[in-house]
Coordinates of C-alpha atoms in Angstrom, one line a residue:
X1 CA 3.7 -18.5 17.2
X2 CA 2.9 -20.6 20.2
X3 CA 2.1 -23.8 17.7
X4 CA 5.1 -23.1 15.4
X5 CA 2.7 -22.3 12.3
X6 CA 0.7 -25.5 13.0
X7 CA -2.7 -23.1 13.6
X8 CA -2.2 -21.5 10.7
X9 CA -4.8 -23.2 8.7
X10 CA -7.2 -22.4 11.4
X11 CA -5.5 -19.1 11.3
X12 CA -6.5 -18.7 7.5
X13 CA -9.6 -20.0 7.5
X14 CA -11.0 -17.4 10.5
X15 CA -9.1 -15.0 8.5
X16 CA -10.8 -14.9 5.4
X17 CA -14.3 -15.9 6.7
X18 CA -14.1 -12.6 8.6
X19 CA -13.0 -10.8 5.3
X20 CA -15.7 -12.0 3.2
X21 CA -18.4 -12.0 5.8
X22 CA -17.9 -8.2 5.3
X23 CA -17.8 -7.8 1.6
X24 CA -20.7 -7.4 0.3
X25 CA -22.3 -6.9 -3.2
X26 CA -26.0 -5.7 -3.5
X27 CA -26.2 -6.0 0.5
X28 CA -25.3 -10.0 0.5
X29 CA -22.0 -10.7 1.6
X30 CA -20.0 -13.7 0.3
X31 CA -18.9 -16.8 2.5
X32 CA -15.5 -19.1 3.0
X33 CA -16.3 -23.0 3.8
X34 CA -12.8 -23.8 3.8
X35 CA -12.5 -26.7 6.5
X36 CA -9.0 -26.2 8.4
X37 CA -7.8 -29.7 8.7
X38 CA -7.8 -29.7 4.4
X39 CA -5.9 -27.0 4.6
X40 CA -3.4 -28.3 7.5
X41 CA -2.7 -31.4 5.9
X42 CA -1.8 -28.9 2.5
X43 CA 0.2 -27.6 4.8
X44 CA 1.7 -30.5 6.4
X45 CA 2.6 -31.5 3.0
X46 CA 3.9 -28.4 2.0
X47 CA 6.1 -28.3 4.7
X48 CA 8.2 -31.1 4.3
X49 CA 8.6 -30.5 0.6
X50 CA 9.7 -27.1 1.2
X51 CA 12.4 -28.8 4.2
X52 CA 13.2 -31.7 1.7
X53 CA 14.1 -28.3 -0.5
X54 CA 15.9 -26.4 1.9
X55 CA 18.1 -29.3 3.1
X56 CA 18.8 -30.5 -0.4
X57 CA 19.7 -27.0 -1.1
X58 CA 22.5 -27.0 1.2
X59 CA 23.8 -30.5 1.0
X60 CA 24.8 -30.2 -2.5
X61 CA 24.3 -28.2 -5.5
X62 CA 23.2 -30.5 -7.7
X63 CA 20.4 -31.3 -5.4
X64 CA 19.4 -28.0 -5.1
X65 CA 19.3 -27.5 -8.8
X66 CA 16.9 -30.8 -8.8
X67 CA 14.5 -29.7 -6.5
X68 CA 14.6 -26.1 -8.0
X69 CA 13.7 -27.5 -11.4
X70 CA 11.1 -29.9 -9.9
X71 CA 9.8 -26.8 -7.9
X72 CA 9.6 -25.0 -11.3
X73 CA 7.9 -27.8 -13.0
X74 CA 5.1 -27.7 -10.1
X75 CA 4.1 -24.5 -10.2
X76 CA 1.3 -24.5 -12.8
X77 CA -0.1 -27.7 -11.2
X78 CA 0.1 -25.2 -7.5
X79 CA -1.6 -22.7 -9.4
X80 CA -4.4 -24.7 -10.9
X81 CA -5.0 -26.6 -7.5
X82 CA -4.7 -23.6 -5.4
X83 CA -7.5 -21.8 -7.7
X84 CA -9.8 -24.8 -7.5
X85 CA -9.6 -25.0 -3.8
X86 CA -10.2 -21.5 -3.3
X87 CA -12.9 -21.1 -5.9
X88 CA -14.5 -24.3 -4.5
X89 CA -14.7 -22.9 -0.6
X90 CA -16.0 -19.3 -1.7
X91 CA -19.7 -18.7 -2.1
X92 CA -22.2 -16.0 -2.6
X93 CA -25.8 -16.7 -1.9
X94 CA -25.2 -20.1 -1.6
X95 CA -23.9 -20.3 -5.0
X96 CA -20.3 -21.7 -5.3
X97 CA -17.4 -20.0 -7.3
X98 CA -15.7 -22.9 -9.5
X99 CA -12.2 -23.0 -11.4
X100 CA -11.2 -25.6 -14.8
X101 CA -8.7 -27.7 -14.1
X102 CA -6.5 -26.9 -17.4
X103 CA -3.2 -28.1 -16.8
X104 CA -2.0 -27.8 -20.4
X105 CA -2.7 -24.6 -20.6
X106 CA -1.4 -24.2 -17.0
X107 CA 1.9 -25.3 -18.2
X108 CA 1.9 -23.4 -21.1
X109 CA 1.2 -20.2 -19.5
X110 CA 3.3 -20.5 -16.3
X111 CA 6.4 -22.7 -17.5
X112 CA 7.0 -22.6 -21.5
X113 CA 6.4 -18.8 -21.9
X114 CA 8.9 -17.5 -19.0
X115 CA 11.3 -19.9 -21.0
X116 CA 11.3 -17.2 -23.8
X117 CA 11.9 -14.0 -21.6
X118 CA 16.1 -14.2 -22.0
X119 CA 15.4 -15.2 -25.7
X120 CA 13.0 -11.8 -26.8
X121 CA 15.2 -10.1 -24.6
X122 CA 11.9 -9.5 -22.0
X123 CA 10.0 -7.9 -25.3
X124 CA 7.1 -11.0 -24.5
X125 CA 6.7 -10.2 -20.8
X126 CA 3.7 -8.1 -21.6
X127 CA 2.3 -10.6 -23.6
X128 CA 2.9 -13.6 -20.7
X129 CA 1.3 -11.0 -18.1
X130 CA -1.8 -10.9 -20.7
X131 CA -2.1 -15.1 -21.2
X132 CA -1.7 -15.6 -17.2
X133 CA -4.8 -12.8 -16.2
X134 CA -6.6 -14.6 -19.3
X135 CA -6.0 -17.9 -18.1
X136 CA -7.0 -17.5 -14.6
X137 CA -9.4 -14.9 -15.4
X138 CA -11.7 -17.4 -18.6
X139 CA -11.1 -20.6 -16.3
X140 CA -12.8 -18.9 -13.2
X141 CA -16.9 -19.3 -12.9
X142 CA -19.5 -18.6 -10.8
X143 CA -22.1 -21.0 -10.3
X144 CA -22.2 -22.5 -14.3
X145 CA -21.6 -19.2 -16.0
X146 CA -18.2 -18.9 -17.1
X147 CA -16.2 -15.3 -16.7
X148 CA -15.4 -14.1 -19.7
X149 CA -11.7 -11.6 -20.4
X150 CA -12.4 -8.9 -23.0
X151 CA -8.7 -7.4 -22.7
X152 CA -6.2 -8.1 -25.3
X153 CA -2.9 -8.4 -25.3
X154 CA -2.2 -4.9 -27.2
X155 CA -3.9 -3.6 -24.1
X156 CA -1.0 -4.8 -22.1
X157 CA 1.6 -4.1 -24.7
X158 CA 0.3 -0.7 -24.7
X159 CA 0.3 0.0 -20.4
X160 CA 3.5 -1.7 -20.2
X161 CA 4.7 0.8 -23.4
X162 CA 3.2 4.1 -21.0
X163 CA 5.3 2.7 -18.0
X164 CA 8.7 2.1 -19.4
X165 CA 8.2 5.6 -21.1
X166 CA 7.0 7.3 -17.8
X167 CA 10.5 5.7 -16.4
X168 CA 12.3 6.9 -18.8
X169 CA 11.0 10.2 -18.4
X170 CA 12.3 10.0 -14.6
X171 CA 15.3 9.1 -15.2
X172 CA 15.9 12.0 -18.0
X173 CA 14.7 14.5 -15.0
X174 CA 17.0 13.5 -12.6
X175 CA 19.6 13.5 -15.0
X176 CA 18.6 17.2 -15.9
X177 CA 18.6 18.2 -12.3
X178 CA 22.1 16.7 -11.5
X179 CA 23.0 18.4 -14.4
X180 CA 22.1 21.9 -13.1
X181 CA 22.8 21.1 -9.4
X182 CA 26.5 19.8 -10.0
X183 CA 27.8 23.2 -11.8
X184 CA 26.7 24.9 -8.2
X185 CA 28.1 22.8 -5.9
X186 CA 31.1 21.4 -7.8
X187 CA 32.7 17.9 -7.9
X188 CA 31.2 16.0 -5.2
X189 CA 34.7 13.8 -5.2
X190 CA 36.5 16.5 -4.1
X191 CA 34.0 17.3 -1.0
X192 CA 33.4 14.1 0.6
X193 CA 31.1 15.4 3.6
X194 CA 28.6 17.0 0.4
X195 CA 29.0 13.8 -1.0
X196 CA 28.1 11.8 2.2
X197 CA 25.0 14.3 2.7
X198 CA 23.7 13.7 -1.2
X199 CA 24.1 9.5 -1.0
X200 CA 20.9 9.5 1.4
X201 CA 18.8 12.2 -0.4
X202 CA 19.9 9.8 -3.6
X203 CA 18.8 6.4 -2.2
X204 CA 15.6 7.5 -0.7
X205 CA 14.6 9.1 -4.0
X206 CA 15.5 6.0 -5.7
X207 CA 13.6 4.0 -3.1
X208 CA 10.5 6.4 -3.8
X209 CA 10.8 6.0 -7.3
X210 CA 10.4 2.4 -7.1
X211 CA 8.0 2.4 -4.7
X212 CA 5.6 4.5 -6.8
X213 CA 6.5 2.9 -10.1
X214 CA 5.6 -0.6 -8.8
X215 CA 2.1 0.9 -6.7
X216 CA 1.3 2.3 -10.3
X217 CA 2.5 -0.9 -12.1
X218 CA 0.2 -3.4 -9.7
X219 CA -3.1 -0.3 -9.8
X220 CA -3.1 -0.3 -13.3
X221 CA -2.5 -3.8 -14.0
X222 CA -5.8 -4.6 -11.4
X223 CA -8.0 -2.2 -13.0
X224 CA -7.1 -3.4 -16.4
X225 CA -7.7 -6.7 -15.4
X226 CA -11.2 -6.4 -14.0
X227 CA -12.2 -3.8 -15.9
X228 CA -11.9 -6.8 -18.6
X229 CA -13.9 -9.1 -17.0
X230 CA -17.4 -10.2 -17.7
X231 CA -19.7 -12.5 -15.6
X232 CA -22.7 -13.2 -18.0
X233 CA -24.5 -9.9 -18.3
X234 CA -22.6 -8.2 -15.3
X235 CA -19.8 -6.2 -15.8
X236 CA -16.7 -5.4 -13.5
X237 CA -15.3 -1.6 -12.8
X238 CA -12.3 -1.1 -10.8
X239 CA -11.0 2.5 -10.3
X240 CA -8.2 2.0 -8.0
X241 CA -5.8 4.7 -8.1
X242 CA -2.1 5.0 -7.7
X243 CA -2.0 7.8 -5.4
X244 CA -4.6 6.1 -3.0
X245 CA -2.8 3.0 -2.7
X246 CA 0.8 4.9 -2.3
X247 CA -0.8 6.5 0.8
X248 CA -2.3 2.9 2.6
X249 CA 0.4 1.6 1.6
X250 CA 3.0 4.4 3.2
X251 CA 0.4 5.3 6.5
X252 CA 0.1 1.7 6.9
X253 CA 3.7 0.9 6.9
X254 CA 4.4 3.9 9.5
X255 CA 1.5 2.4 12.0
X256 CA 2.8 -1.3 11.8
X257 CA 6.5 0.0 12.9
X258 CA 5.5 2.7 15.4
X259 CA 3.1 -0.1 17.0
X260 CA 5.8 -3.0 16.5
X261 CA 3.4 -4.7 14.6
X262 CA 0.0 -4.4 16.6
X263 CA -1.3 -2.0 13.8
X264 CA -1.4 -5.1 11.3
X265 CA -5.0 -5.7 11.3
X266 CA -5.9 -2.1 10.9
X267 CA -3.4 -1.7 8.1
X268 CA -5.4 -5.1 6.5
X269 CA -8.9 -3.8 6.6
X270 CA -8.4 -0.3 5.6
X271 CA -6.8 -1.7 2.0
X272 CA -9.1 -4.3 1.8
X273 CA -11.8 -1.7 2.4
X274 CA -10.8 0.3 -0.2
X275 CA -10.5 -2.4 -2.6
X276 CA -13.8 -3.1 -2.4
X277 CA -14.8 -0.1 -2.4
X278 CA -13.2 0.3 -5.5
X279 CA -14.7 -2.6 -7.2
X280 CA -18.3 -2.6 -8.5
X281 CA -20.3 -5.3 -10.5
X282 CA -22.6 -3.5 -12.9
X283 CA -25.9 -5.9 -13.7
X284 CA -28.5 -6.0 -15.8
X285 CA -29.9 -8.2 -14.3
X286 CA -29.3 -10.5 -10.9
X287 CA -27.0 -13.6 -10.3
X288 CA -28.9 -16.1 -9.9
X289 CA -28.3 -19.4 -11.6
X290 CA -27.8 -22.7 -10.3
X291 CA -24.3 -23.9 -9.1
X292 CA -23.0 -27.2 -11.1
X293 CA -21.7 -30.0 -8.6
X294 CA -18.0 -29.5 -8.2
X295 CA -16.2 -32.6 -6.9
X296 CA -13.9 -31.8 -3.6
X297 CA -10.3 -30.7 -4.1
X298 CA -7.7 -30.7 -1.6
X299 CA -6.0 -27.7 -0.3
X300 CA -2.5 -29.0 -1.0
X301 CA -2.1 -26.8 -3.9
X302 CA -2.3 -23.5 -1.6
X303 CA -0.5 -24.3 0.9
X304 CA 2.1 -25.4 -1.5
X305 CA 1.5 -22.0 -3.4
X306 CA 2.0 -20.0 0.0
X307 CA 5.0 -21.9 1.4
X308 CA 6.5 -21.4 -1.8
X309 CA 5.9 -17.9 -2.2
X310 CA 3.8 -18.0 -5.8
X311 CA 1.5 -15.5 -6.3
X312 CA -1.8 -16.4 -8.0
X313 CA -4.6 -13.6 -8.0
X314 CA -5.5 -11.2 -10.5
X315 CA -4.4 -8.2 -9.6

């Protein structure tokens, strides 16, 4: 705040060091090398594209349009560089994490596909989710052994499938109950004080409803993807559950607004806790294999990917 964001590369890189310091696997924790001024000058550069954006955005229309479409065209490149910086800076026993620069498939994945969601009526969206957890998932490495994604896309079809029917069955439930509940209280347009008292109870269950469909939506769409993915002989188990996360997620909320905010770090470590908890690698043996030299890559890509609000990890 004092630095008007300017410290918030150091910010990030104190951040995540402190996170991954803590997470351990087999009693070795990992370890960020992120240097700050990288990711400053990312941000520097993020920064003014996302003014150039903002002013063009008001200024005219067709400007706007412009740098929306140029933003669209950038986000696979953002994505792929982002990756690479991040897998680049994270190690574990010295070993560093490493990400393939494929920009065709990139731009396959992350621009032509979302092309087709208004022509198959949103019937491919499972299908797009599937191709962007396998791209990010099979160009991901630790070391020189490759991850590997076992999942297929009739796996997604098929949780998507159990969601939109779950939904449904919601919605069928609250009709039922308005059905019954109306006969006994009559037309709520001809008593608009019951009517006033019924709009809150309505919003708030709609609000719940969404909440818990999309915590159940993200949980299952985590432990699908890791639950997919291989590491040479090691194998990853996630078992997050939906109820869990609803009740970080809810308690959390509740302690950052009763403490304005100063409950924010608390609220941080207690999911990512869990998380971790949650997630185990299952060996057969131990990972130890020499890292491949990785050439440096600039952090331009995630600050772009922050500013810009595009969500990259897996789950």
């Amino acid at each position: 705040v004092v630095t008007l964001g300017l410290y918030s590369a150091w910010a990030k890189v104190r951040k995540r060091r402190y996170f991954y310091g803590h997470t351990l696997v087999d009693g070795v924790p990992f370890d960020y090398l992120a240097d700050p001024w990288a990711i400053f000058r990312g941000w520097c550069l993020g920064a003014a594209a996302f003014i150039v954006y903002t002013i063009g955005s008001q200024v005219s229309f067709i400007l706007g349009a412009v740098f929306g479409l140029a933003l669209f065209l950038a986000i696979p490149w953002i994505i792929v560089r982002a990756r690479m910086f991040a897998a680049r800076n994270s190690t574990y026993r010295n070993i560093r994490f490493t990400f393939q620069p494929d920009y065709r498939q990139a731009y396959l994945v992350y621009a032509g596909l979302p092309l087709l969601l208004p022509f198959t009526l949103g019937l491919i969206f499972p299908y797009l989710v599937y191709r962007q957890k396998k791209f990010v998932v099979e160009n991901s490495g630790f070391g020189k052994t490759p991850l590997r994604f076992s999942a297929s896309a009739g796996d997604f079809y098929r949780f998507f499938l159990k969601v939109s029917l779950g939904l449904l069955l919601l919605i069928v439930l609250f009709g039922v109950a308005a059905a019954f509940i109306s006969p006994a209280v009559g037309p709520l347009s001809d008593n608009p004080a019951l009517l006033f008292s019924f709009l809150p109870l309505l919003v708030v269950g709609a609000l719940l409803l969404y909440f818990f469909m999309a915590i159940y939506v993200q949980t299952g769409l985590t432990n699908l993807t890791w639950n997919a993915t291989r590491l040479g002989e090691a194998q990853l188990v996630s078992t997050l559950r939906t109820r869990n996360m609803a009740w970080l997620y809810l308690t959390s909320a509740v302690g950052i607004v009763g403490s304005f905010g100063l409950l924010i770090p608390w609220a941080a470590v207690r999911l990512t806790r869990y998380r971790c908890q949650t997630l185990s690698v299952v060996m057969t043996g131990e990972l130890r294999t020499l890292a491949a030299a990785q050439p440096e890559v600039g952090a331009a890509g995630e600050e772009f990917g922050d500013l810009f609000g595009v969500e990259i990890g897996l789950g």
